[in-house]
GROMACS .gro file of C-alpha atoms in nm:
model
  337
    1MET     CA    1   0.297   2.823   1.120
    2ARG     CA    2   0.336   2.684   1.467
    3SER     CA    3   0.433   2.322   1.528
    4ARG     CA    4   0.156   2.079   1.613
    5THR     CA    5   0.181   1.783   1.844
    6SER     CA    6  -0.159   1.629   1.777
    7LEU     CA    7  -0.418   1.599   1.500
    8TYR     CA    8  -0.794   1.609   1.535
    9LEU     CA    9  -1.027   1.394   1.326
   10ALA     CA   10  -1.405   1.398   1.368
   11GLY     CA   11  -1.365   1.575   1.699
   12SER     CA   12  -1.144   1.304   1.849
   13LEU     CA   13  -0.784   1.352   1.951
   14PHE     CA   14  -0.527   1.118   1.796
   15LEU     CA   15  -0.195   1.101   1.979
   16ALA     CA   16   0.128   0.980   1.825
   17ALA     CA   17   0.132   0.601   1.810
   18PRO     CA   18   0.406   0.419   2.005
   19ALA     CA   19   0.697   0.274   1.812
   20MET     CA   20   0.615  -0.064   1.659
   21ALA     CA   21   0.719  -0.284   1.373
   22GLN     CA   22   0.425  -0.186   1.155
   23THR     CA   23   0.466   0.157   0.998
   24GLN     CA   24   0.184   0.171   0.743
   25CYS     CA   25  -0.188   0.133   0.706
   26ALA     CA   26  -0.192  -0.147   0.450
   27VAL     CA   27  -0.375  -0.145   0.120
   28PRO     CA   28  -0.671  -0.383   0.166
   29SER     CA   29  -0.648  -0.728   0.015
   30PRO     CA   30  -0.785  -0.688  -0.338
   31PRO     CA   31  -0.889  -1.034  -0.453
   32VAL     CA   32  -1.259  -1.028  -0.368
   33GLN     CA   33  -1.474  -0.721  -0.306
   34THR     CA   34  -1.842  -0.811  -0.326
   35SER     CA   35  -2.171  -0.750  -0.151
   36ALA     CA   36  -2.231  -1.119  -0.089
   37PRO     CA   37  -2.343  -1.217   0.263
   38GLN     CA   38  -2.058  -1.257   0.506
   39LYS     CA   39  -2.053  -1.629   0.567
   40ALA     CA   40  -1.813  -1.919   0.542
   41ALA     CA   41  -1.868  -2.251   0.372
   42SER     CA   42  -1.945  -2.544   0.595
   43LEU     CA   43  -1.669  -2.754   0.437
   44GLY     CA   44  -1.321  -2.751   0.588
   45PRO     CA   45  -1.188  -2.539   0.874
   46GLN     CA   46  -1.360  -2.220   0.972
   47PRO     CA   47  -1.196  -1.907   0.823
   48THR     CA   48  -0.964  -1.720   1.057
   49ASP     CA   49  -0.675  -1.476   1.020
   50ALA     CA   50  -0.597  -1.415   0.651
   51ILE     CA   51  -0.901  -1.619   0.550
   52GLN     CA   52  -1.122  -1.416   0.780
   53ARG     CA   53  -1.021  -1.105   0.589
   54LEU     CA   54  -1.166  -1.258   0.273
   55VAL     CA   55  -1.487  -1.343   0.457
   56GLN     CA   56  -1.514  -0.989   0.593
   57ALA     CA   57  -1.483  -0.861   0.235
   58GLY     CA   58  -1.797  -1.057   0.149
   59SER     CA   59  -1.642  -1.376   0.011
   60GLU     CA   60  -1.772  -1.726   0.055
   61ILE     CA   61  -1.502  -1.989   0.106
   62LEU     CA   62  -1.508  -2.335  -0.048
   63TRP     CA   63  -1.237  -2.575   0.067
   64ALA     CA   64  -1.072  -2.841  -0.150
   65GLU     CA   65  -0.824  -3.116  -0.072
   66PRO     CA   66  -0.488  -2.992   0.069
   67GLN     CA   67  -0.202  -2.992  -0.180
   68HIS     CA   68   0.173  -3.007  -0.119
   69GLY     CA   69   0.146  -2.904   0.246
   70LEU     CA   70  -0.101  -2.619   0.196
   71GLN     CA   71  -0.475  -2.596   0.242
   72THR     CA   72  -0.649  -2.511  -0.083
   73GLY     CA   73  -0.963  -2.307  -0.126
   74VAL     CA   74  -1.170  -2.084  -0.348
   75ALA     CA   75  -1.300  -1.745  -0.237
   76HIS     CA   76  -1.594  -1.634  -0.448
   77GLY     CA   77  -1.846  -1.355  -0.456
   78ASP     CA   78  -2.096  -1.216  -0.707
   79ASN     CA   79  -1.857  -1.163  -0.996
   80GLN     CA   80  -1.509  -1.250  -0.871
   81LEU     CA   81  -1.324  -1.564  -0.779
   82LEU     CA   82  -0.985  -1.634  -0.620
   83VAL     CA   83  -0.808  -1.968  -0.595
   84PHE     CA   84  -0.579  -1.954  -0.292
   85PHE     CA   85  -0.337  -2.163  -0.086
   86THR     CA   86  -0.269  -2.114   0.285
   87PRO     CA   87  -0.081  -2.284   0.571
   88GLU     CA   88  -0.282  -2.443   0.851
   89ASN     CA   89  -0.254  -2.135   1.072
   90HIS     CA   90  -0.387  -1.911   0.791
   91SER     CA   91  -0.108  -1.660   0.855
   92PHE     CA   92  -0.107  -1.567   0.485
   93ILE     CA   93  -0.263  -1.665   0.155
   94ILE     CA   94  -0.110  -1.717  -0.187
   95GLY     CA   95  -0.359  -1.637  -0.460
   96GLY     CA   96  -0.264  -1.798  -0.788
   97THR     CA   97  -0.212  -2.110  -0.995
   98LEU     CA   98  -0.043  -2.434  -0.895
   99ILE     CA   99   0.243  -2.547  -1.120
  100PRO     CA  100   0.293  -2.927  -1.096
  101VAL     CA  101   0.671  -2.907  -1.130
  102PRO     CA  102   0.921  -2.926  -0.841
  103TYR     CA  103   1.027  -2.573  -0.745
  104ASP     CA  104   1.400  -2.640  -0.774
  105ARG     CA  105   1.355  -2.793  -1.118
  106LEU     CA  106   1.150  -2.493  -1.228
  107HIS     CA  107   1.419  -2.262  -1.092
  108GLU     CA  108   1.682  -2.453  -1.287
  109LEU     CA  109   1.481  -2.424  -1.609
  110MET     CA  110   1.438  -2.048  -1.562
  111GLY     CA  111   1.814  -1.996  -1.537
  112LYS     CA  112   1.919  -1.631  -1.558
  113ARG     CA  113   1.559  -1.521  -1.600
  114ALA     CA  114   1.496  -1.595  -1.230
  115THR     CA  115   1.581  -1.358  -0.945
  116ASP     CA  116   1.554  -1.507  -0.596
  117LEU     CA  117   1.337  -1.319  -0.350
  118GLU     CA  118   1.414  -1.292   0.018
  119VAL     CA  119   1.266  -1.590   0.202
  120TRP     CA  120   0.946  -1.478   0.376
  121ARG     CA  121   0.818  -1.683   0.671
  122GLY     CA  122   0.999  -1.987   0.536
  123THR     CA  123   0.852  -1.949   0.187
  124ARG     CA  124   1.098  -1.932  -0.103
  125GLY     CA  125   1.013  -1.733  -0.413
  126MET     CA  126   1.157  -1.606  -0.739
  127PHE     CA  127   1.086  -1.322  -0.977
  128VAL     CA  128   1.080  -1.462  -1.332
  129ARG     CA  129   1.116  -1.262  -1.654
  130ASN     CA  130   0.972  -1.366  -1.988
  131GLY     CA  131   1.054  -1.095  -2.237
  132ASP     CA  132   0.881  -0.778  -2.119
  133ARG     CA  133   0.650  -0.976  -1.891
  134PHE     CA  134   0.715  -1.121  -1.547
  135GLN     CA  135   0.570  -1.356  -1.288
  136VAL     CA  136   0.641  -1.429  -0.922
  137VAL     CA  137   0.657  -1.798  -0.830
  138TYR     CA  138   0.662  -1.947  -0.479
  139ALA     CA  139   0.768  -2.292  -0.358
  140THR     CA  140   0.519  -2.516  -0.181
  141PRO     CA  141   0.628  -2.641   0.164
  142ASP     CA  142   0.721  -2.984   0.028
  143GLY     CA  143   0.911  -2.834  -0.267
  144GLN     CA  144   0.733  -3.067  -0.511
  145ALA     CA  145   0.533  -2.792  -0.681
  146ALA     CA  146   0.523  -2.415  -0.725
  147ILE     CA  147   0.255  -2.148  -0.717
  148ALA     CA  148   0.252  -1.858  -0.962
  149GLY     CA  149   0.078  -1.586  -0.768
  150THR     CA  150   0.070  -1.320  -0.497
  151ILE     CA  151   0.104  -1.337  -0.118
  152TRP     CA  152  -0.117  -1.135   0.117
  153ASP     CA  153  -0.066  -1.139   0.493
  154THR     CA  154  -0.324  -1.118   0.773
  155ALA     CA  155  -0.328  -0.738   0.753
  156GLY     CA  156  -0.416  -0.752   0.384
  157LYS     CA  157  -0.069  -0.630   0.287
  158ASN     CA  158   0.058  -0.731  -0.057
  159VAL     CA  159   0.382  -0.904   0.042
  160THR     CA  160   0.476  -0.985  -0.316
  161ARG     CA  161   0.469  -0.619  -0.411
  162GLN     CA  162   0.697  -0.541  -0.118
  163GLN     CA  163   0.939  -0.818  -0.216
  164THR     CA  164   0.968  -0.705  -0.577
  165ARG     CA  165   0.946  -0.327  -0.555
  166TYR     CA  166   1.321  -0.274  -0.590
  167ILE     CA  167   1.373  -0.520  -0.877
  168PRO     CA  168   1.421  -0.321  -1.201
  169GLY     CA  169   1.115  -0.356  -1.419
  170ALA     CA  170   0.899  -0.517  -1.152
  171VAL     CA  171   0.695  -0.203  -1.097
  172PRO     CA  172   0.626   0.085  -1.335
  173THR     CA  173   0.894   0.351  -1.372
  174VAL     CA  174   0.789   0.661  -1.182
  175ARG     CA  175   0.876   1.011  -1.299
  176ILE     CA  176   0.825   1.274  -1.034
  177ASP     CA  177   0.943   1.606  -1.182
  178VAL     CA  178   0.872   1.789  -0.857
  179PRO     CA  179   0.777   2.144  -0.954
  180GLY     CA  180   1.050   2.395  -0.888
  181GLY     CA  181   1.079   2.660  -1.151
  182GLY     CA  182   0.801   2.559  -1.384
  183LYS     CA  183   0.521   2.321  -1.473
  184ALA     CA  184   0.567   1.951  -1.414
  185SER     CA  185   0.629   1.740  -1.724
  186ALA     CA  186   0.331   1.569  -1.884
  187GLY     CA  187   0.281   1.222  -1.741
  188SER     CA  188   0.481   1.292  -1.424
  189LEU     CA  189   0.354   1.197  -1.081
  190SER     CA  190   0.335   1.561  -0.975
  191GLU     CA  191   0.104   1.639  -1.265
  192GLN     CA  192  -0.133   1.349  -1.196
  193ILE     CA  193  -0.199   1.407  -0.826
  194TYR     CA  194  -0.415   1.658  -0.642
  195ALA     CA  195  -0.222   1.753  -0.329
  196GLY     CA  196  -0.206   2.009  -0.055
  197VAL     CA  197   0.134   2.180  -0.042
  198ILE     CA  198   0.283   2.285   0.290
  199GLY     CA  199   0.626   2.426   0.369
  200GLN     CA  200   0.861   2.693   0.240
  201LYS     CA  201   0.949   2.718  -0.129
  202GLY     CA  202   1.303   2.606  -0.193
  203ALA     CA  203   1.301   2.342   0.080
  204PRO     CA  204   1.350   1.978  -0.025
  205GLU     CA  205   1.014   1.869  -0.162
  206VAL     CA  206   0.855   1.532  -0.094
  207ILE     CA  207   0.531   1.376  -0.214
  208MET     CA  208   0.348   1.216   0.079
  209PHE     CA  209   0.060   0.975   0.010
  210ILE     CA  210  -0.175   0.956   0.310
  211ASP     CA  211  -0.511   0.826   0.415
  212PRO     CA  212  -0.663   1.093   0.640
  213ARG     CA  213  -0.795   0.820   0.872
  214CYS     CA  214  -0.469   0.624   0.888
  215THR     CA  215  -0.301   0.652   1.230
  216PHE     CA  216   0.042   0.600   1.071
  217SER     CA  217  -0.021   0.887   0.829
  218ILE     CA  218  -0.115   1.099   1.129
  219ARG     CA  219   0.195   0.992   1.317
  220ALA     CA  220   0.418   1.069   1.017
  221MET     CA  221   0.268   1.419   0.983
  222GLN     CA  222   0.328   1.482   1.352
  223LEU     CA  223   0.686   1.369   1.313
  224LEU     CA  224   0.755   1.586   1.007
  225GLN     CA  225   0.563   1.900   1.107
  226PRO     CA  226   0.855   2.060   1.297
  227ALA     CA  227   1.083   2.011   0.995
  228VAL     CA  228   0.819   2.173   0.773
  229ASP     CA  229   0.777   2.463   1.015
  230SER     CA  230   1.153   2.522   1.034
  231GLY     CA  231   1.195   2.533   0.654
  232LYS     CA  232   1.376   2.199   0.624
  233LEU     CA  233   1.101   2.022   0.429
  234ARG     CA  234   0.818   2.095   0.189
  235LEU     CA  235   0.539   1.836   0.157
  236ARG     CA  236   0.287   1.766  -0.117
  237VAL     CA  237   0.022   1.574   0.078
  238VAL     CA  238  -0.186   1.342  -0.144
  239PRO     CA  239  -0.517   1.218   0.007
  240LEU     CA  240  -0.625   0.859  -0.063
  241SER     CA  241  -0.907   0.640   0.065
  242LEU     CA  242  -0.778   0.296   0.166
  243LEU     CA  243  -0.952   0.214   0.492
  244ASP     CA  244  -1.323   0.207   0.403
  245TYR     CA  245  -1.326  -0.165   0.483
  246GLU     CA  246  -1.232  -0.078   0.843
  247ASP     CA  247  -1.415   0.246   0.911
  248GLY     CA  248  -1.745   0.208   0.728
  249GLY     CA  249  -1.661   0.445   0.443
  250ALA     CA  250  -1.524   0.729   0.656
  251SER     CA  251  -1.193   0.710   0.471
  252THR     CA  252  -1.355   0.817   0.144
  253ARG     CA  253  -1.558   1.090   0.313
  254TYR     CA  254  -1.248   1.245   0.468
  255ALA     CA  255  -1.039   1.207   0.152
  256LYS     CA  256  -1.313   1.377  -0.053
  257ALA     CA  257  -1.329   1.652   0.207
  258MET     CA  258  -0.958   1.710   0.157
  259THR     CA  259  -0.982   1.708  -0.225
  260SER     CA  260  -1.268   1.960  -0.198
  261LEU     CA  261  -1.020   2.215  -0.064
  262PRO     CA  262  -0.762   2.420  -0.257
  263ALA     CA  263  -0.434   2.250  -0.346
  264ASP     CA  264  -0.234   2.449  -0.094
  265ALA     CA  265  -0.151   2.460   0.275
  266SER     CA  266  -0.517   2.505   0.372
  267MET     CA  267  -0.592   2.144   0.274
  268VAL     CA  268  -0.323   2.007   0.505
  269GLN     CA  269  -0.411   2.246   0.784
  270ALA     CA  270  -0.776   2.139   0.769
  271TRP     CA  271  -0.666   1.776   0.807
  272THR     CA  272  -0.431   1.842   1.097
  273SER     CA  273  -0.656   2.082   1.288
  274GLY     CA  274  -1.003   1.927   1.255
  275GLY     CA  275  -1.124   2.160   0.982
  276LEU     CA  276  -1.244   1.878   0.756
  277ALA     CA  277  -1.561   1.837   0.961
  278ASN     CA  278  -1.700   2.147   0.790
  279VAL     CA  279  -1.670   1.986   0.444
  280LEU     CA  280  -1.754   1.620   0.516
  281ASP     CA  281  -2.121   1.639   0.420
  282HIS     CA  282  -2.075   1.887   0.135
  283PRO     CA  283  -1.781   1.782  -0.086
  284SER     CA  284  -1.714   1.986  -0.397
  285PRO     CA  285  -1.826   1.859  -0.741
  286GLU     CA  286  -1.459   1.804  -0.831
  287ALA     CA  287  -1.373   1.606  -0.516
  288GLN     CA  288  -1.445   1.258  -0.653
  289SER     CA  289  -1.253   1.303  -0.979
  290ARG     CA  290  -0.955   1.444  -0.790
  291LEU     CA  291  -0.961   1.151  -0.549
  292ASP     CA  292  -0.992   0.908  -0.841
  293ALA     CA  293  -0.682   1.063  -0.999
  294ASN     CA  294  -0.491   1.022  -0.673
  295MET     CA  295  -0.598   0.660  -0.643
  296ALA     CA  296  -0.489   0.593  -1.002
  297ALA     CA  297  -0.149   0.750  -0.931
  298ALA     CA  298  -0.113   0.536  -0.617
  299LYS     CA  299  -0.186   0.224  -0.818
  300ALA     CA  300   0.065   0.327  -1.086
  301VAL     CA  301   0.347   0.350  -0.829
  302SER     CA  302   0.249   0.016  -0.667
  303LEU     CA  303   0.161   0.179  -0.337
  304THR     CA  304   0.136  -0.077  -0.056
  305GLY     CA  305   0.001   0.146   0.221
  306THR     CA  306   0.010   0.489   0.379
  307PRO     CA  307   0.212   0.688   0.441
  308THR     CA  308   0.439   0.648   0.138
  309PHE     CA  309   0.694   0.910   0.036
  310PHE     CA  310   0.856   0.993  -0.300
  311TRP     CA  311   1.121   1.252  -0.377
  312LYS     CA  312   1.371   1.340  -0.647
  313HIS     CA  313   1.744   1.340  -0.573
  314HIS     CA  314   1.975   1.603  -0.722
  315ASP     CA  315   2.111   1.342  -0.963
  316GLY     CA  316   1.760   1.279  -1.095
  317SER     CA  317   1.713   0.940  -0.925
  318LEU     CA  318   1.399   0.855  -0.733
  319GLY     CA  319   1.377   0.826  -0.356
  320ARG     CA  320   1.103   0.626  -0.188
  321LEU     CA  321   1.012   0.536   0.169
  322ASP     CA  322   0.718   0.314   0.268
  323GLY     CA  323   0.592   0.388   0.617
  324VAL     CA  324   0.670   0.631   0.897
  325PRO     CA  325   1.036   0.745   0.877
  326PRO     CA  326   1.222   0.543   1.145
  327ASP     CA  327   1.495   0.807   1.174
  328LEU     CA  328   1.392   1.168   1.112
  329ASN     CA  329   1.743   1.305   1.070
  330LYS     CA  330   1.836   1.035   0.819
  331PHE     CA  331   1.514   1.096   0.626
  332LEU     CA  332   1.582   1.470   0.605
  333MET     CA  333   1.936   1.399   0.492
  334ASP     CA  334   1.816   1.156   0.224
  335VAL     CA  335   1.561   1.394   0.077
  336SER     CA  336   1.812   1.679   0.061
  337GLN     CA  337   2.071   1.486  -0.143
   0.00000   0.00000   0.00000
């Protein structure tokens, strides 16, 4: 197969994106997904930034009195409700419950059960174990209270999941069992997903979660295609639909088009060459169930965005990379170990 330098989607040419700090299309903020009219409450400041994302998802915002240096509000729709806290600039939200105990005192009481998280935008946090259960707790700006909850940024990215993903036990254990000489083990990631496989047998194999409409997924495929063509890498490309909230449902249509195709190189080639247009309006009867299985697998591995890569080292340990590989040679070295 010849190397490609561009990918076509819906007849439009997508060129490789310039280098930037962001390397993923983020999972949308999950708190409120409703069909309620897009409007903001008349009380309090008008929603912007992270709050605007809630409004765009169909939430109505009710503002309460500020607490401990944070604005306090409730986002509600038809059947869902989220209590949240946000700084004045609305650069992020913390969805959760206020604990009326000074953060440092709470940290002291937790003792060895608490693991400090890296400070994020001046906000301290800790991962707290209670038997086989856990909770993430953040300090309020004045330090006189804590919030048990989850942070989302203005892009809808789950910051808490990013902060805790490498803490043992914080996310489910993932077993890959990349097929080599036989069938994948029951319950393994490779068994659960429906993926297009591209690359030579025997090359280091990597599972690549993508959204076909995600520009970072496209950029990653462009970056890795020469390594695939030269026999240095074998990819199992897993279609997801994450960006419907941005593209009016096109993400699901393209993902279902991919899962309508055979689980081989033809699926990936259709994505990279514009061949999905022929399937968009006529997905196979199995497409939705295959996509549902992929989405369930993504949730099980606490996926935060696309692209996300998983691979199995020779010693049996799991490799993971979230986002476009920043250094291709290092990535190829890592997946071959």
